[in-house]
Short mmCIF file of C-alpha atoms and ligand atoms in Angstrom, two decimals:
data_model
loop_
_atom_site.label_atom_id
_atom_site.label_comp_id
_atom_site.label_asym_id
_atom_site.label_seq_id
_atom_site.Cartn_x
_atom_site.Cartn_y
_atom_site.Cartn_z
CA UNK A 1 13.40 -15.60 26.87
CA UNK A 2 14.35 -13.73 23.85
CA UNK A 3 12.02 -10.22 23.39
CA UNK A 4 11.39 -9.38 19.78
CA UNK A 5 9.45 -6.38 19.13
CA UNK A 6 7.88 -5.73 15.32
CA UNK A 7 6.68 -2.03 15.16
CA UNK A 8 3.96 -1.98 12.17
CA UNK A 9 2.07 -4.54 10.86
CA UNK A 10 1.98 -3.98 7.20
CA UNK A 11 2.74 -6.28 4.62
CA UNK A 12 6.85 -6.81 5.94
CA UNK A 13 6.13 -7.23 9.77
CA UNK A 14 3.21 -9.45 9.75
CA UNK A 15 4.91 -11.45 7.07
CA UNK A 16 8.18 -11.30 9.87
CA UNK A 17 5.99 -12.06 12.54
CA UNK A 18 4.42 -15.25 11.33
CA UNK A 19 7.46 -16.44 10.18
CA UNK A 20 8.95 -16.18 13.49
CA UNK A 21 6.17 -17.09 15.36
CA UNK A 22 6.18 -20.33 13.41
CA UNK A 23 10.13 -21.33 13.85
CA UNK A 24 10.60 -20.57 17.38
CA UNK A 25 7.76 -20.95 19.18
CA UNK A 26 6.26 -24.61 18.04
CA UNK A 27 8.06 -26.11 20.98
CA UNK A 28 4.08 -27.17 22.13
CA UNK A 29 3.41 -29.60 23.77
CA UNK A 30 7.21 -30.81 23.86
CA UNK A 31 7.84 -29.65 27.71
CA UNK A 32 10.30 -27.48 26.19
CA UNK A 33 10.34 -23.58 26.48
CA UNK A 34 9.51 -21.03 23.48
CA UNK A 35 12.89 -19.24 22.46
CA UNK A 36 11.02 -16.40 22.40
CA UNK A 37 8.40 -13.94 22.92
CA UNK A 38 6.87 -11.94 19.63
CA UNK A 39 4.86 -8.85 20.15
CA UNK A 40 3.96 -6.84 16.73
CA UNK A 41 2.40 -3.60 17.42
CA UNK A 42 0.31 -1.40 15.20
CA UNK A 43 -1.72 1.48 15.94
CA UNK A 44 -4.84 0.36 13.70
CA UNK A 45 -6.90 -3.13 15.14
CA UNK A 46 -6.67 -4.12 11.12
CA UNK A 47 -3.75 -4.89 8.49
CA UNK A 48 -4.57 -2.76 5.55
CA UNK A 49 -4.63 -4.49 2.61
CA UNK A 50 -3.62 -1.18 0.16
CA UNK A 51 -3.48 -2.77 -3.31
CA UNK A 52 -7.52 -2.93 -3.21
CA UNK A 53 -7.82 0.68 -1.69
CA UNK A 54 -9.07 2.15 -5.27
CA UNK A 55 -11.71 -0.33 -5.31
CA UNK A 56 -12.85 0.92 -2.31
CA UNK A 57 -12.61 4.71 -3.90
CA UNK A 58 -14.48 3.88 -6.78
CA UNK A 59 -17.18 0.80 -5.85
CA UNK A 60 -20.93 1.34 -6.28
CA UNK A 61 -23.88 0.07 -6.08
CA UNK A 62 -22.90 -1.62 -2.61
CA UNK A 63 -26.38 -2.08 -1.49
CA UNK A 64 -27.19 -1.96 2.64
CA UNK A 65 -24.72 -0.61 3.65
CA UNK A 66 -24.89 3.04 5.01
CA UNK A 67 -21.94 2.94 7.15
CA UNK A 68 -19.95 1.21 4.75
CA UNK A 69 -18.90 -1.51 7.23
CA UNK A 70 -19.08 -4.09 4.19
CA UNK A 71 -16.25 -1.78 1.73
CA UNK A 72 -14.26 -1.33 5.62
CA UNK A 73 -14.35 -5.21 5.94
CA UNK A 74 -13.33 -5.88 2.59
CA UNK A 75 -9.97 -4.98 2.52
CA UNK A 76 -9.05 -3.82 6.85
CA UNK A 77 -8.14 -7.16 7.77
CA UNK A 78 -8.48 -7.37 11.44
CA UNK A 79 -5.07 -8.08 12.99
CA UNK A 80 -7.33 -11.14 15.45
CA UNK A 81 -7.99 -13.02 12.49
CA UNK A 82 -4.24 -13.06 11.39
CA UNK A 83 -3.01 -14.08 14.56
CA UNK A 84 -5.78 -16.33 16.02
CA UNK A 85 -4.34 -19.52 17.45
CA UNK A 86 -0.72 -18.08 17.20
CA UNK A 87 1.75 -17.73 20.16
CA UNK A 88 2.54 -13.35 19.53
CA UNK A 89 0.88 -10.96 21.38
CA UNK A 90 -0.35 -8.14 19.35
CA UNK A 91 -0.98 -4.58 20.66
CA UNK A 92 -2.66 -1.88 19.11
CA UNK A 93 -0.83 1.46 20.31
CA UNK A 94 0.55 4.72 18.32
CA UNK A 95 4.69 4.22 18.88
CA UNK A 96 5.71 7.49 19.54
CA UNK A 97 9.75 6.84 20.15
CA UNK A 98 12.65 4.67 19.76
CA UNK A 99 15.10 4.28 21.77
CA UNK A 100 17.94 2.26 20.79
CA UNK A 101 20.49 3.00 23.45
CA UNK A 102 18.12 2.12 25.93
CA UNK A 103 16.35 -0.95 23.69
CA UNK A 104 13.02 0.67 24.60
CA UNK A 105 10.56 2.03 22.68
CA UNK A 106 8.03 4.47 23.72
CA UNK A 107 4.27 3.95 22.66
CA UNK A 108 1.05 6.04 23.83
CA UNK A 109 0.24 3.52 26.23
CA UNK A 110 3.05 1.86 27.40
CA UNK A 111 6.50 1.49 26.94
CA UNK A 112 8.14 -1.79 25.68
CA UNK A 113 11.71 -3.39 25.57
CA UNK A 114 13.18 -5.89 23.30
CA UNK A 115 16.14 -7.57 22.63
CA UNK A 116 15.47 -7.44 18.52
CA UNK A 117 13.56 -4.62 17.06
CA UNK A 118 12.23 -4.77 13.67
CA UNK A 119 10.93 -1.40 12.47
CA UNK A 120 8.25 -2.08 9.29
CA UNK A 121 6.36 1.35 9.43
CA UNK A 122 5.85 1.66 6.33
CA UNK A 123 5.60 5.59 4.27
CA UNK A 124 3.54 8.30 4.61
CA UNK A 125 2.27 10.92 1.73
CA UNK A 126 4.69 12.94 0.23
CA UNK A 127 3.37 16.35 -0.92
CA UNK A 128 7.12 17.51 -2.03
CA UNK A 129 6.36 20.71 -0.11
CA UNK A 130 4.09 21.92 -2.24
CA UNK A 131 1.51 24.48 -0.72
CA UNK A 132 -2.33 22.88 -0.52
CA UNK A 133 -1.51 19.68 -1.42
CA UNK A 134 -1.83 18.62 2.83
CA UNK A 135 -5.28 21.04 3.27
CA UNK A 136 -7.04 20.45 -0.03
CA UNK A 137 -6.31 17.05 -1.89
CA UNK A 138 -7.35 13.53 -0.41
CA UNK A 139 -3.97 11.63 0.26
CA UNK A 140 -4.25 8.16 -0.37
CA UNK A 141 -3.28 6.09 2.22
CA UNK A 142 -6.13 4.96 4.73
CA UNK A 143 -9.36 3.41 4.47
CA UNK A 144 -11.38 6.94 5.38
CA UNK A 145 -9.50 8.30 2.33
CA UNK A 146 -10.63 5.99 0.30
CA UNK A 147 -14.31 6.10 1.80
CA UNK A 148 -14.08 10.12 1.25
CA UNK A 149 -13.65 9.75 -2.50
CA UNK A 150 -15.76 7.25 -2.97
CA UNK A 151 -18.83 9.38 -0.45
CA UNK A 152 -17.86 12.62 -3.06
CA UNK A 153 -17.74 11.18 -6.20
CA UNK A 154 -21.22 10.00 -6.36
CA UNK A 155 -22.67 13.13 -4.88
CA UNK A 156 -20.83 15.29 -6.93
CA UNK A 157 -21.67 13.22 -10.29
CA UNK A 158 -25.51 13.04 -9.18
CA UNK A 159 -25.49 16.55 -8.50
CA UNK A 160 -23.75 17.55 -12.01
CA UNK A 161 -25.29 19.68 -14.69
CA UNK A 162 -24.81 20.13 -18.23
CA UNK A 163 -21.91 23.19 -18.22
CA UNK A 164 -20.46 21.67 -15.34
CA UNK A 165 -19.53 18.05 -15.55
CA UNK A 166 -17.48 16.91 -12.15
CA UNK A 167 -13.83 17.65 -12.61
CA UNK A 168 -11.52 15.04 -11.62
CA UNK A 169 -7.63 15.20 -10.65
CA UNK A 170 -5.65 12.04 -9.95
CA UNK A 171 -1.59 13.64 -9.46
CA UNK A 172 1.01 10.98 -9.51
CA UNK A 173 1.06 8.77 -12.43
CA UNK A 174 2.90 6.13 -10.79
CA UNK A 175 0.72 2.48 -10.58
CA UNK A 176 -1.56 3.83 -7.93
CA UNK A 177 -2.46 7.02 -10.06
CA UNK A 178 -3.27 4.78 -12.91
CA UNK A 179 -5.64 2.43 -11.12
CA UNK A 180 -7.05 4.67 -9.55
CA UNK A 181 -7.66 7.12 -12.41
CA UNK A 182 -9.21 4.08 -14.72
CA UNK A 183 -11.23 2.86 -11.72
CA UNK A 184 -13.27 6.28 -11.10
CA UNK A 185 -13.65 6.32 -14.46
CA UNK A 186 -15.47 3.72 -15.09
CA UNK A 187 -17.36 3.90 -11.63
CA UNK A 188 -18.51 7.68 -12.59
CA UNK A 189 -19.66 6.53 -15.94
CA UNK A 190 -21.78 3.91 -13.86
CA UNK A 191 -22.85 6.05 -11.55
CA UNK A 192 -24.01 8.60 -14.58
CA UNK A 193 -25.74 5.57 -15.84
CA UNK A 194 -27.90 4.08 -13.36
CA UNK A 195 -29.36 8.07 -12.39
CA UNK A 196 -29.97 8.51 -15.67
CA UNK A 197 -27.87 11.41 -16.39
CA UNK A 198 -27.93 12.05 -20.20
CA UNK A 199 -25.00 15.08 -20.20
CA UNK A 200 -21.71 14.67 -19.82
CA UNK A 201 -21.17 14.32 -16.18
CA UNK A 202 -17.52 14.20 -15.56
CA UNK A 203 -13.62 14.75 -16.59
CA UNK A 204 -10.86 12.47 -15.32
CA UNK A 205 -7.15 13.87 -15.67
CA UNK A 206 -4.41 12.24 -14.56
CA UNK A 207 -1.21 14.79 -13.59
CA UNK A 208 2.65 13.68 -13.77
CA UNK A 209 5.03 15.96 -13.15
CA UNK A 210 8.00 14.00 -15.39
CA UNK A 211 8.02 13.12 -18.66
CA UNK A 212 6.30 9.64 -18.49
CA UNK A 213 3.60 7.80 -16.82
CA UNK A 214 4.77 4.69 -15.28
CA UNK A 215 8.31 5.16 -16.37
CA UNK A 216 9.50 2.14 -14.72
CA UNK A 217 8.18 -0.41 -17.22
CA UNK A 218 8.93 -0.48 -21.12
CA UNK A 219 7.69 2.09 -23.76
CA UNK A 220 5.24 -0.71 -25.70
CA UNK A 221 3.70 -1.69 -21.91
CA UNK A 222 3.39 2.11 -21.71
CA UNK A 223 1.66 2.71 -24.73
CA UNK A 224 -0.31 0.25 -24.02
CA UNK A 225 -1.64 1.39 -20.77
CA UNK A 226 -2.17 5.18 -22.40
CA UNK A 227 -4.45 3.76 -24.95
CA UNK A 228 -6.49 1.85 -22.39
CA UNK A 229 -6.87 5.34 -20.06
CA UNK A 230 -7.47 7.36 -23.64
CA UNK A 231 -10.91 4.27 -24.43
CA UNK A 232 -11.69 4.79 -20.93
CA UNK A 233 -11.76 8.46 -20.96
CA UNK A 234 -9.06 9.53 -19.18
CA UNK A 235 -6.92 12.66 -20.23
CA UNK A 236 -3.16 11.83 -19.03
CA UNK A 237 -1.07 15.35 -19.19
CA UNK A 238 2.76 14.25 -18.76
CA UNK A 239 5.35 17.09 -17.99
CA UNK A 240 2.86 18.80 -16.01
CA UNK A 241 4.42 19.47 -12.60
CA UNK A 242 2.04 20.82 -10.15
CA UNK A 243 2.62 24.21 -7.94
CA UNK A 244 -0.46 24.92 -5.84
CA UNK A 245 -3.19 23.06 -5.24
CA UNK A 246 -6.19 24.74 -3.87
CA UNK A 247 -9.76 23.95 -2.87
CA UNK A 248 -11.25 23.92 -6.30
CA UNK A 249 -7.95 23.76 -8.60
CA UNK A 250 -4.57 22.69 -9.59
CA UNK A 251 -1.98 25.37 -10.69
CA UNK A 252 0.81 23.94 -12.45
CA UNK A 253 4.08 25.32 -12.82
CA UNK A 254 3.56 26.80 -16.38
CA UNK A 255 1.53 29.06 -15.07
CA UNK A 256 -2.37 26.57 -16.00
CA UNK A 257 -4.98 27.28 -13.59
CA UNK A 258 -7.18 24.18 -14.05
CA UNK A 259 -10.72 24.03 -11.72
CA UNK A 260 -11.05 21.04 -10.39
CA UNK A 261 -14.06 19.25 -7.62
CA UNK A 262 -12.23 15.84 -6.52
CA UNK A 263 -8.31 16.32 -6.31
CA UNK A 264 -6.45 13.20 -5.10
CA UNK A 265 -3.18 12.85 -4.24
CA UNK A 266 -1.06 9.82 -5.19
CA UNK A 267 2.37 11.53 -6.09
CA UNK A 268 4.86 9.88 -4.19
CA UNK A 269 5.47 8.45 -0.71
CA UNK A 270 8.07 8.83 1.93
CA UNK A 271 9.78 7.63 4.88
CA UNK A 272 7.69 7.69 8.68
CA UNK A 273 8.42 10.57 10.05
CA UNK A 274 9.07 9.19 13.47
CA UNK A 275 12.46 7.77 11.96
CA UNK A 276 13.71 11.24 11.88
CA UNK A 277 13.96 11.93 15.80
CA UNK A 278 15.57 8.02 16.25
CA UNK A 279 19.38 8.72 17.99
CA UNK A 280 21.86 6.95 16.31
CA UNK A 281 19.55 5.47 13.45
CA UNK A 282 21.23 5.48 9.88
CA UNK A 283 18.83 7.13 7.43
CA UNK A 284 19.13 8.49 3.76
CA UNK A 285 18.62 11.56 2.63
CA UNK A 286 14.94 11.03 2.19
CA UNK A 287 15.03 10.21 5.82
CA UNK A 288 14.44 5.55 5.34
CA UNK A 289 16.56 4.03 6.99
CA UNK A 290 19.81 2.51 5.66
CA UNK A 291 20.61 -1.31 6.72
CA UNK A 292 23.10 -3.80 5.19
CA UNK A 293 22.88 -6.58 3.12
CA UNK A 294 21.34 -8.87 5.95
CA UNK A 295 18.90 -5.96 6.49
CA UNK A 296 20.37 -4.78 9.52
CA UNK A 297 20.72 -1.43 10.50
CA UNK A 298 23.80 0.21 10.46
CA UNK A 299 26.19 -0.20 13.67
CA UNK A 300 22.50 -1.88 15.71
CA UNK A 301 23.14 -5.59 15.16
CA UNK A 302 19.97 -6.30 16.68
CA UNK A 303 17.54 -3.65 14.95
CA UNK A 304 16.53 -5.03 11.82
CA UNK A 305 14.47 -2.80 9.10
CA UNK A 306 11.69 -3.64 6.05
CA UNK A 307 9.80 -2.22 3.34
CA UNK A 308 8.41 1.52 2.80
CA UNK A 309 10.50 2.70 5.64
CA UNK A 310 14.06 0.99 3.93
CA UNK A 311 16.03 2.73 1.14
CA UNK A 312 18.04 -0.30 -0.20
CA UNK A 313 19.93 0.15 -2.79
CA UNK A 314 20.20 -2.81 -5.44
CA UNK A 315 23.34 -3.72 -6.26
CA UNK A 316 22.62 -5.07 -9.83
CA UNK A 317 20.60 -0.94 -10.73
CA UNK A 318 22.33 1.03 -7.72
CA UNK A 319 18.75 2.43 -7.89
CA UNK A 320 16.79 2.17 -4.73
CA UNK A 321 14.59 -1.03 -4.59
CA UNK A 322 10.75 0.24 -5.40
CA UNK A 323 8.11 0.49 -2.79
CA UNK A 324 6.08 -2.69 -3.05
CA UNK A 325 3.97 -4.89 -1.38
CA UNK A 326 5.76 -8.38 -2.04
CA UNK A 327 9.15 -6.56 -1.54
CA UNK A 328 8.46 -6.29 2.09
CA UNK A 329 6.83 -9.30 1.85
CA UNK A 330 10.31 -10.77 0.88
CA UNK A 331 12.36 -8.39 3.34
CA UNK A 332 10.19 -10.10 6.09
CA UNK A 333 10.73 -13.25 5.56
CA UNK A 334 14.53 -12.57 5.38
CA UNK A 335 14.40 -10.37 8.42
CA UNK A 336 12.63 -13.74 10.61
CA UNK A 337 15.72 -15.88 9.24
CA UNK A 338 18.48 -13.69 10.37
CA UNK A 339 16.81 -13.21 13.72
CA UNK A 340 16.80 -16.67 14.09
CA UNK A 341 20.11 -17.64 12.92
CA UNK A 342 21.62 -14.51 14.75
CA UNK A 343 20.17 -16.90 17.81
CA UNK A 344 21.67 -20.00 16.45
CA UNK A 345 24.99 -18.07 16.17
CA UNK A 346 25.01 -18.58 12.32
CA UNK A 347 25.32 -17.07 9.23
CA UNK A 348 22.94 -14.48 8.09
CA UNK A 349 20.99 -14.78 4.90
CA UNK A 350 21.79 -11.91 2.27
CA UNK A 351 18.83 -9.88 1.16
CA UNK A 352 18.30 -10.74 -2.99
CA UNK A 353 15.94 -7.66 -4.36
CA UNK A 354 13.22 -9.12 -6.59
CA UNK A 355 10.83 -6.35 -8.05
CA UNK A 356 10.49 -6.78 -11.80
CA UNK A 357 6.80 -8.41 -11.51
CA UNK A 358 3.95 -6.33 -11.85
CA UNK A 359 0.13 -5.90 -12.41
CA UNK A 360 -1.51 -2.46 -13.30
CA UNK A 361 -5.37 -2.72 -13.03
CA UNK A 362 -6.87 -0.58 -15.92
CA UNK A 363 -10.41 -0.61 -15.11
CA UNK A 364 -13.29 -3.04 -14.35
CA UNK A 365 -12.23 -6.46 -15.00
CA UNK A 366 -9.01 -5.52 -17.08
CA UNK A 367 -5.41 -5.87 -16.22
CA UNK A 368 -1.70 -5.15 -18.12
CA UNK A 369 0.35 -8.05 -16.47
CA UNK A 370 3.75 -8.25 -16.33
CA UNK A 371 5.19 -11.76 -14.76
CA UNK A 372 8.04 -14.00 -14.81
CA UNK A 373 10.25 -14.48 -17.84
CA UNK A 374 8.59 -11.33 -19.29
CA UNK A 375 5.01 -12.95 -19.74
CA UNK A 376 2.55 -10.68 -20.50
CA UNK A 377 -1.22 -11.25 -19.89
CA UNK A 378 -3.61 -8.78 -20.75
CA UNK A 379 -7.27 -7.51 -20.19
CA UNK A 380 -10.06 -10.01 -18.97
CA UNK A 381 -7.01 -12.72 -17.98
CA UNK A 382 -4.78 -9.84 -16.38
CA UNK A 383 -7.69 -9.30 -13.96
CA UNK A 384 -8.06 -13.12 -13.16
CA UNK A 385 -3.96 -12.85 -12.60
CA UNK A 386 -4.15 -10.16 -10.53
CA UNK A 387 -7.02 -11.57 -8.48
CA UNK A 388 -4.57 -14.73 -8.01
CA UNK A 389 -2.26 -13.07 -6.78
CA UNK A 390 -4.40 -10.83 -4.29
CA UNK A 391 -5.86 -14.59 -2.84
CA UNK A 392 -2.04 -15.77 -2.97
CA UNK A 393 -1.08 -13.11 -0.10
CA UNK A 394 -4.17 -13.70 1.55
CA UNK A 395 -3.77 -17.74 1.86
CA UNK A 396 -0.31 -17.01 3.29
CA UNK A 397 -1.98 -14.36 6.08
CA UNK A 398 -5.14 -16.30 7.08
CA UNK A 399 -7.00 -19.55 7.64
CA UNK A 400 -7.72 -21.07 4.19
CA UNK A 401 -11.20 -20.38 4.81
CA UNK A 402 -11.15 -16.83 5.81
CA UNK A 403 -9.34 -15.46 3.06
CA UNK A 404 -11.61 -17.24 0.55
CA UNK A 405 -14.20 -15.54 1.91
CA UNK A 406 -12.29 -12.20 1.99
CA UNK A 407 -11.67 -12.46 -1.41
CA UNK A 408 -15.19 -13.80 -2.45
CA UNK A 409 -16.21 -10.16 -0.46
CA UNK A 410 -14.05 -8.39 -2.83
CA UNK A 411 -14.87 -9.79 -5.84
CA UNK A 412 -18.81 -9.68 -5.81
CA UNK A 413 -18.34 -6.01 -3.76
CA UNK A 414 -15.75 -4.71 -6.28
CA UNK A 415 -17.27 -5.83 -9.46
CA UNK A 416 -20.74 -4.17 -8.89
CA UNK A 417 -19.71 -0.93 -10.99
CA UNK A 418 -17.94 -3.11 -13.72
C1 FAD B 501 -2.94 3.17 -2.62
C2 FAD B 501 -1.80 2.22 -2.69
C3 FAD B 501 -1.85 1.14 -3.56
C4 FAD B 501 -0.80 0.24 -3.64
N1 FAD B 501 -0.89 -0.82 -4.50
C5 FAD B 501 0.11 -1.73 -4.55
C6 FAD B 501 0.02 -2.87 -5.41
O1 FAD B 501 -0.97 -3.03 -6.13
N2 FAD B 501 1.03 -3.76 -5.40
C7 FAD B 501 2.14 -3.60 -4.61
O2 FAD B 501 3.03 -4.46 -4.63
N3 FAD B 501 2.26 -2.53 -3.79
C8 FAD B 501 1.27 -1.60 -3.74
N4 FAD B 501 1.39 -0.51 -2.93
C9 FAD B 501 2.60 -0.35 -2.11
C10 FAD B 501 2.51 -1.25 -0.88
O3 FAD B 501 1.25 -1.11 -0.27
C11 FAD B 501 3.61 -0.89 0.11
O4 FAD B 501 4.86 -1.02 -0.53
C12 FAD B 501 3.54 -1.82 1.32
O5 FAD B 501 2.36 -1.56 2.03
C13 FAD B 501 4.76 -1.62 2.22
O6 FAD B 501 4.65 -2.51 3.30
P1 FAD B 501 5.24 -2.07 4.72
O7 FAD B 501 5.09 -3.27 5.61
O8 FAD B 501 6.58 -1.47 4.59
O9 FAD B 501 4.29 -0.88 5.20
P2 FAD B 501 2.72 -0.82 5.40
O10 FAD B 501 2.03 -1.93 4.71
O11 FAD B 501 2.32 0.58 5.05
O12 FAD B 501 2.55 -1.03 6.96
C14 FAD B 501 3.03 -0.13 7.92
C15 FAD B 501 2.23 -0.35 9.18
O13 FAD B 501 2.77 0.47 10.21
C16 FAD B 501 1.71 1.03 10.98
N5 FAD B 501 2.20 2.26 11.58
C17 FAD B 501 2.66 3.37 10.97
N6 FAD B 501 3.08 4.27 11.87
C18 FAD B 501 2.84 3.72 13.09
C19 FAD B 501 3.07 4.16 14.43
N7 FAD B 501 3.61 5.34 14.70
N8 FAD B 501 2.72 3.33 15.44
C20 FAD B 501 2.18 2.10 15.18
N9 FAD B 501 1.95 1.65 13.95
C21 FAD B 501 2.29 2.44 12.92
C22 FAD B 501 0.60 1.26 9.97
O14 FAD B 501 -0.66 1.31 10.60
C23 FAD B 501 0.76 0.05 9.05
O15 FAD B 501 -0.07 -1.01 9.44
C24 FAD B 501 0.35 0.41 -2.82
C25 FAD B 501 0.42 1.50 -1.95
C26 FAD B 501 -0.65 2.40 -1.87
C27 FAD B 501 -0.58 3.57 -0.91
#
C-alpha cells in the first residue's frame, strides 16, 4: 500500500488530505484494498481557522466564559471533527526533520516514512530582523496571540485616564493589519462604552513601512478603505518604516519615538524555518520552497509542496503568488490529483494561480468586497459576503451540521462588540 504523508494541516493539507482520502480509499465495502494509506500530521489537536483570528483579538462582551474556551472553540477547529468517519490517520506531533534521501521524516515522537510527502507548513512571523519586534510586540499567528490582545486591551482601556488614553500600534498594513486595526477599534470604543468611560480612552495607529496600505488592490478600493479607518478612528501613517520596537514604543527610522501600550505585529510572514535544514530541498531566497508547475519539488518527483511554505511564481505577473487561504486551498486540491494520477501513470494537472478575489473586513458588520468580474460589494452586504464565504470553507471541511453551528458560534460571539 501506497504511504502518503501530509506534514501540516492548514488550509492546503487538509484540503489535500480529504481529497485524497475521498478518491483512493472508497474501495468499502467492495472486497477490494485501499490504494493507500493517508496520515496528515500537525502539531496542534485543531485546524486554525486564521481569517477570524482578529475577531478573536477584539470580541467583547463574551459572557461566561473565564477561560475563554467559547472564543478557543470558535475558530480552533478540532482536527477529530474534520476527519471523523474518514479512512486517514491523523497525528498530532511537532516534525522536527525531513529527510528526503531516506523518505523519512523525523517528528518528536516518532519517526514516519512515506512514499509521497506533501509539505503544507505554512509561514511563520517575519520581524525583518528588526531588534524588539520578537521580545516586545504580539505576533499574530496563534490563538494565545489573539487571546493576549484581546485579555490587554480591555484592561488597559478600563484602566485608562484622561492624559493617558491606551496607545495602540497595529505594524503591517497588509489585509490583516487593516482588519485588525478597524476591529480593535471599534471593540475599544465598546469597551469605553459599556464602563462608562467619558475621556478619550484610546489611539489606534496603523504603521506601513512602504508607501501604501494594501498596495495590492486599486487606488479607488484604497481610498476607500482609508476613509473607512479615518470614520472609525484610525490614524494610518504610510512611509513609516519601523527600527526598534521596545516595551512601551515604536522608533521609526526617521528618527520618531512614539509610546505605545499594545504593539502588534502583522508585518509580513515567511517561510517555516524547518525548510532551511531540508538536504537537497529547492528553496528561494526567502527560504519557500520552489516546485514546478505540477507543484512538485524540484528534482523529488514524489515530494509535493502548498501554500505559505511555496514561492510560486505566476507566470501571467512573474510576481510570487500571494499568501492566501483559498490559494492553498486550490494548491491542495491540485496536489491530491497529481498524486493520484502519478499512481495511475498519467498526466499531471498544471497548477493555474487564482488570487484576484478578496474581502477586507473594516469593522463590525462592514466589508470592501472584491469578487469575480470585478464586483464590488460594500459595507453591511460585504460582511454578509464575507460571512458566505467563511461558511463556504467550512461546508467543504465538516459535516453540514457542524459547520453551521461553527459559524452560528461566530456570528452571535463575534458580533457582541458591533
Ligand atoms: C491573522 C491572519 C489572517 C489571515 N486572514 C486571511 C483571510 O482573511 N483570507 C485569506 O485568504 N487568507 C488569510 N490569511 C492567510 C492564510 O491564513 C494563509 O495563507 C493560509 O493559512 C496558508 O495555508 P497553509 O496550509 O499553507 O498554512 P497554515 O494554514 O498556516 O497551516 C500550516 C499548519 O502546519 C502546522 N505546522 C507548522 N509547523 C509544524 C511542525 N513543525 N510540525 C507539525 N505541524 C506544523 C501548523 O500548526 C498549521 O496547522 C491570514 C493569515 C493570518 C496570519
Amino acid at each position: 500500500m501506497v504511504k502518503i504523508l501530509i506534514l501540516g494541516g492548514g488550509f492546503g493539507g487538509i484540503r489535500a488530505a480529504l481529497d485524497l482520502e475521498n478518491k483512493l480509499t472508497h474501495s468499502r465495502g467492495s472486497g477490494q484494498e485501499d490504494e493507500a494509506h493517508i496520515t496528515l500530521i500537525d502539531k496542534n489537536g485543531y485546524h486554525l481557522f486564521l481569517p477570524a483570528l482578529y475577531e478573536v483579538a477584539s470580541a467583547y462582551g463574551v459572557k461566561k466564559d473565564p477561560f475563554a474556551v467559547r472564543l478557543k472553540k470558535s475558530i480552533c477547529i478540532p482536527y477529530h471533527s474534520i476527519f471523523e468517519g474518514k479512512k486517514l490517520d491523523f497525528i498530532q506531533d511537532e516534525v522536527t526533520k525531513i529527510d528526503l534521501n531516506a523518505k523519512k521524516v523525523f517528528a518528536d515522537a516518532r519517526v514516519f516514512e512515506y512514499d509521497y510527502l506533501l509539505i503544507a507548513l505554512g509561514s511563520q512571523t517575519n520581524d525583518f530582523g528588526i531588534p524588539g519586534v520578537k521580545e516586545y510586540a504580539y505576533q499574530f499567528k496563534s490563538i494565545d496571540d489573539a487571546l493576549m490582545v484581546n485579555k490587554k486591551l480591555e484592561e488597559s482601556i478600563k484602566r485608562s485616564s484622561v492624559p493617558y488614553p491606551v496607545k495602540i500600534f497595529v505594524c503591517g498594513g497588509g489585509f490583516t493589519g487593516v482588519e485588525l486595526a478597524a476591529e480593535l477599534s471599534c471593540c475599544a470604543k465598546k469597551v469605553a462604552k459599556v464602563n462608562k468611560i467619558k475621556h478619550k480612552s484610546h489611539t489606534v495607529t496603523l504603521f506601513e513601512a512602504g508607501p501604501k496600505i494594501l498596495p495590492m488592490i486599486s487606488e479607488e478600493k484604497r481610498q476607500h478603505i482609508l476613509r473607512r479607518l479615518t470614520r472609525l478612528g484610525v490614524s494610518v501613517m504610510e512611509n513609516s518604516p519601523i527600527e526598534e520596537v521596545g516595551p512601551d514604543f515604536v522608533k521609526l527610522k526617521n528618527g520618531q519615538n512614539m509610546d505605545g501600550n499594545i504593539i502588534v505585529w502583522t508585518a509580513g510572514i515567511k517561510a517555516n524555518e524547518l525548510l532551511k535544514n531540508v538536504a537537497g530541498l529547492s528553496v528561494s531566497v526567502s527560504g519557500k520552497v520552489i516546485t514546478d508547475e505540477f507543484l512538485q519539488v524540484k528534482d523529488s518527483k514524489n515530494v509535493f509542496a502548498i501554500g505559505d511554505n511555496v514561492e510560486f511564481i505566476d507566470p501571467k505577473t512573474q510576481k510570487p503568488v500571494p499568501a492566501f487561504a483559498y490559494v492553498a486551498n486550490d494548491q491542495g486540491k491540485v496536489v491530491a490529483e497529481n498524486i493520484i494520477r502519478t499512481l495511475q501513470a498519467k498526466k499531471l494537472k498544471s497548477y493555474c494561480p487564482f488570487y484576484s478575489v478578496w474581502v477586507a473586513p473594516a469593522g463590525g458588520k462592514y466589508a470592501i468586497a472584491h469578487l469575480w468580474n470585478g464586483i464590488h460589494i460594500t459595507g453591511f452586504l460585504g460582511w454578509v459576503v464575507r460571512e458566505l464565504i467563511d461558511l463556504r470553507y467550512m461546508l467543504s471541511i465538516l459535516p453540514p451540521g457542524k459547520a453551521l453551528s461553527l459559524m452560528w458560534q461566530e456570528v452571535t460571539l463575534f458580533t457582541k462588540n458591533d
